[in-house]
């Protein structure tokens, strides 16, 4: 599956070299190019015109996608093929939002009826919590949901609950506990009454150490206040590991299942989204799923040259491997999307942060960039200095929402004007001659020069509704899968998280036993220092 040396790759490399001395200012002067690099699907407009590439570059990238079998890959994904080869699994998150009428088989079994059975159970339960018919052990109404989970069992639902703030029922707060840190637990439980609290333990495997530690601590908090018998009324589980859930003491009728063909970071549309459904209601959650489904359909059906996730992935490949940028900043100009960069970090970096291809051979090109970011305009007053004038160039995705949920004066115009200004400043820069013409003191000119030629993409949503957010999430799920396909890697495994887990278990045993085990001197010294200081 090597890329380097293939005709499609060589054509791209040669073409890229012809753009070496082209500045984005020159590219932006071409109106036809700007129009050609402007696309829309499922209510999301994507403007690629501020990328350092031409229509011909995109044509060559699409040709690369063709020879890498991207269209077949997208169909295979949605068809339930075993695309996660190292774990011998499908990656069938799209089935989670398939209509009831669909038929999608995994190993000869149609999974759609099971998906809808779980969704129906979630809807019925969420309705009972929201209308007050599901009560706590003392008869109190549930006022708070505490969701316990980490990684994919946390970042998706937390991001979506935060993003859909205007749709959240103020009578039912949702709090999240992820880190195995007493501070996280304390912050989440402070001020809560166990009698009015519903706890969701969300873990695909139901063995994740952090989640189990937090689940047991919260269970003790409930039992201390309400007694052992209260656990049934106050705990529900979301998992694929039904026997582990039963061992924890949560009954099958309080357990919402999903399947091993749903990867953790792709699981927000599974029962992992239960806290979202509790917060915004089943009808709004259905809209979120409908937005995802619309993007799934676009990804599967649109030609590669107009396929949004494909084009975004191809630009990622261009920026990572031809332009050789090592990171990508994601700046949502919407505070409600504050957790979107964190969600994307897992989605992209856990999926495509790989150094070997599907066959185990070393990759010959760079794979996932480091994804990072923060909401604008805050980011402008923090790190945009470096993006404009620093020695490191990072392509930027600016996510802009056209219609505000909370119109306050002309805030939204100010916010969006800033996003557009950043894109223009990054692309065009400000040259020394322009500064001199403007009368800037010669000594200051070098400090005030903006080189420009720094790429960005604007993703514009008409509004941050459940449907649009669903489309945005699915867009990125497919973007990741397509980039992984181009790079020839398995985007659906995550072996890189294992070693740390194994070592942490050993080191914890050693900390408890007062030994330092068989470690290098630095590790042994750190263990001893920690033990001495905590005492
Ligand atoms: O850290 C690795 C990981 O396996 C992620 O892929 C996953 O989302 C997270 O841990 C949580 O796993 P689980 O849902 O099984 O608790």
Short mmCIF file of N, CA and C and ligand atoms in Angstrom, two decimals, residues 87 148-155 202-212 238-240 258 263-267 272 346 350 492-494 496-498 501, ligand 1:
data_model
loop_
_atom_site.label_atom_id
_atom_site.label_comp_id
_atom_site.label_asym_id
_atom_site.label_seq_id
_atom_site.Cartn_x
_atom_site.Cartn_y
_atom_site.Cartn_z
N UNK A 87 -8.32 -5.65 14.41
CA UNK A 87 -9.26 -6.12 15.43
C UNK A 87 -10.38 -6.97 14.80
N UNK A 148 -20.46 9.13 33.60
CA UNK A 148 -19.11 8.69 33.94
C UNK A 148 -18.56 7.89 32.75
N UNK A 149 -17.50 8.38 32.14
CA UNK A 149 -16.90 7.70 30.99
C UNK A 149 -15.69 8.49 30.56
N UNK A 150 -14.88 7.91 29.70
CA UNK A 150 -13.65 8.61 29.27
C UNK A 150 -13.41 8.34 27.79
N UNK A 151 -12.62 9.19 27.16
CA UNK A 151 -12.31 9.01 25.73
C UNK A 151 -13.59 9.11 24.92
N UNK A 152 -13.79 8.14 24.05
CA UNK A 152 -14.98 8.15 23.22
C UNK A 152 -16.27 8.02 24.00
N UNK A 153 -16.17 7.54 25.21
CA UNK A 153 -17.37 7.42 26.05
C UNK A 153 -17.64 8.70 26.83
N UNK A 154 -16.93 9.76 26.48
CA UNK A 154 -17.08 11.04 27.17
C UNK A 154 -17.07 12.23 26.20
N UNK A 155 -16.03 12.25 25.32
CA UNK A 155 -15.80 13.48 24.55
C UNK A 155 -16.94 13.81 23.60
N UNK A 202 -20.70 4.79 31.40
CA UNK A 202 -20.57 4.57 29.96
C UNK A 202 -19.18 4.05 29.65
N UNK A 203 -19.11 2.83 29.21
CA UNK A 203 -17.81 2.27 28.84
C UNK A 203 -18.06 1.11 27.88
N UNK A 204 -17.47 1.21 26.72
CA UNK A 204 -17.66 0.13 25.74
C UNK A 204 -17.23 -1.20 26.34
N UNK A 205 -16.06 -1.21 26.97
CA UNK A 205 -15.50 -2.46 27.50
C UNK A 205 -15.95 -2.75 28.93
N UNK A 206 -16.34 -1.72 29.64
CA UNK A 206 -16.66 -1.79 31.07
C UNK A 206 -15.47 -2.31 31.89
N UNK A 207 -14.27 -2.06 31.39
CA UNK A 207 -13.08 -2.44 32.15
C UNK A 207 -12.11 -1.26 32.26
N UNK A 208 -12.41 -0.15 31.62
CA UNK A 208 -11.48 0.98 31.62
C UNK A 208 -11.25 1.45 33.06
N UNK A 209 -9.97 1.46 33.46
CA UNK A 209 -9.64 1.66 34.87
C UNK A 209 -10.20 2.97 35.42
N UNK A 210 -10.05 4.04 34.65
CA UNK A 210 -10.50 5.35 35.15
C UNK A 210 -12.01 5.34 35.37
N UNK A 211 -12.72 4.82 34.39
CA UNK A 211 -14.18 4.82 34.48
C UNK A 211 -14.66 3.93 35.61
N UNK A 212 -14.03 2.77 35.76
CA UNK A 212 -14.47 1.87 36.83
C UNK A 212 -14.18 2.48 38.20
N UNK A 238 -24.15 2.04 29.85
CA UNK A 238 -24.08 1.99 28.39
C UNK A 238 -22.81 1.22 28.06
N UNK A 239 -22.96 0.09 27.40
CA UNK A 239 -21.79 -0.76 27.21
C UNK A 239 -22.06 -1.84 26.16
N UNK A 240 -20.96 -2.44 25.69
CA UNK A 240 -21.10 -3.66 24.88
C UNK A 240 -20.87 -4.90 25.74
N UNK A 258 -24.46 -1.45 22.96
CA UNK A 258 -24.05 -1.22 21.58
C UNK A 258 -23.12 -2.37 21.19
N UNK A 263 -16.66 1.92 17.07
CA UNK A 263 -15.43 2.35 17.74
C UNK A 263 -15.75 3.43 18.77
N UNK A 264 -14.99 3.48 19.86
CA UNK A 264 -15.27 4.44 20.94
C UNK A 264 -15.41 5.86 20.43
N UNK A 265 -14.45 6.29 19.61
CA UNK A 265 -14.46 7.68 19.14
C UNK A 265 -15.51 7.94 18.07
N UNK A 266 -16.16 6.87 17.60
CA UNK A 266 -17.23 7.00 16.60
C UNK A 266 -18.58 6.67 17.23
N UNK A 267 -18.67 6.76 18.57
CA UNK A 267 -19.84 6.17 19.24
C UNK A 267 -20.90 7.17 19.69
N UNK A 272 -24.13 5.66 23.68
CA UNK A 272 -23.21 6.59 24.37
C UNK A 272 -23.79 8.00 24.35
N UNK A 346 -9.35 13.32 19.67
CA UNK A 346 -9.43 11.86 19.77
C UNK A 346 -9.81 11.25 18.41
N UNK A 350 -6.38 9.56 17.44
CA UNK A 350 -6.42 8.14 17.83
C UNK A 350 -6.67 7.29 16.57
N UNK A 492 -9.13 2.44 12.60
CA UNK A 492 -10.14 2.05 13.59
C UNK A 492 -9.57 1.28 14.77
N UNK A 493 -8.26 1.05 14.79
CA UNK A 493 -7.68 0.44 15.99
C UNK A 493 -6.95 1.51 16.80
N UNK A 494 -6.42 1.17 17.96
CA UNK A 494 -5.75 2.14 18.81
C UNK A 494 -4.75 1.43 19.73
N UNK A 496 -1.82 2.02 20.22
CA UNK A 496 -0.88 2.95 20.86
C UNK A 496 -1.28 3.37 22.26
N UNK A 497 -2.47 3.02 22.71
CA UNK A 497 -2.85 3.40 24.07
C UNK A 497 -2.54 2.27 25.07
N UNK A 498 -2.11 1.10 24.55
CA UNK A 498 -2.03 -0.08 25.42
C UNK A 498 -0.85 -0.06 26.38
N UNK A 501 -1.23 1.80 29.54
CA UNK A 501 -2.20 1.17 30.45
C UNK A 501 -1.53 0.04 31.23
O1 LIG B 1 -7.91 5.11 25.53
C1 LIG B 1 -8.33 4.18 24.64
C2 LIG B 1 -9.79 3.91 24.65
O2 LIG B 1 -9.93 2.57 24.37
C3 LIG B 1 -10.55 4.76 23.63
O3 LIG B 1 -10.43 4.28 22.34
C4 LIG B 1 -11.92 4.68 24.17
O4 LIG B 1 -12.78 5.64 23.62
C5 LIG B 1 -11.65 4.90 25.65
O5 LIG B 1 -10.45 4.19 25.88
C6 LIG B 1 -12.72 4.44 26.59
O6 LIG B 1 -12.98 3.08 26.44
P1 LIG B 1 -14.27 2.42 27.07
O7 LIG B 1 -15.47 3.02 26.41
O8 LIG B 1 -14.14 0.96 26.79
O9 LIG B 1 -14.27 2.72 28.54
#
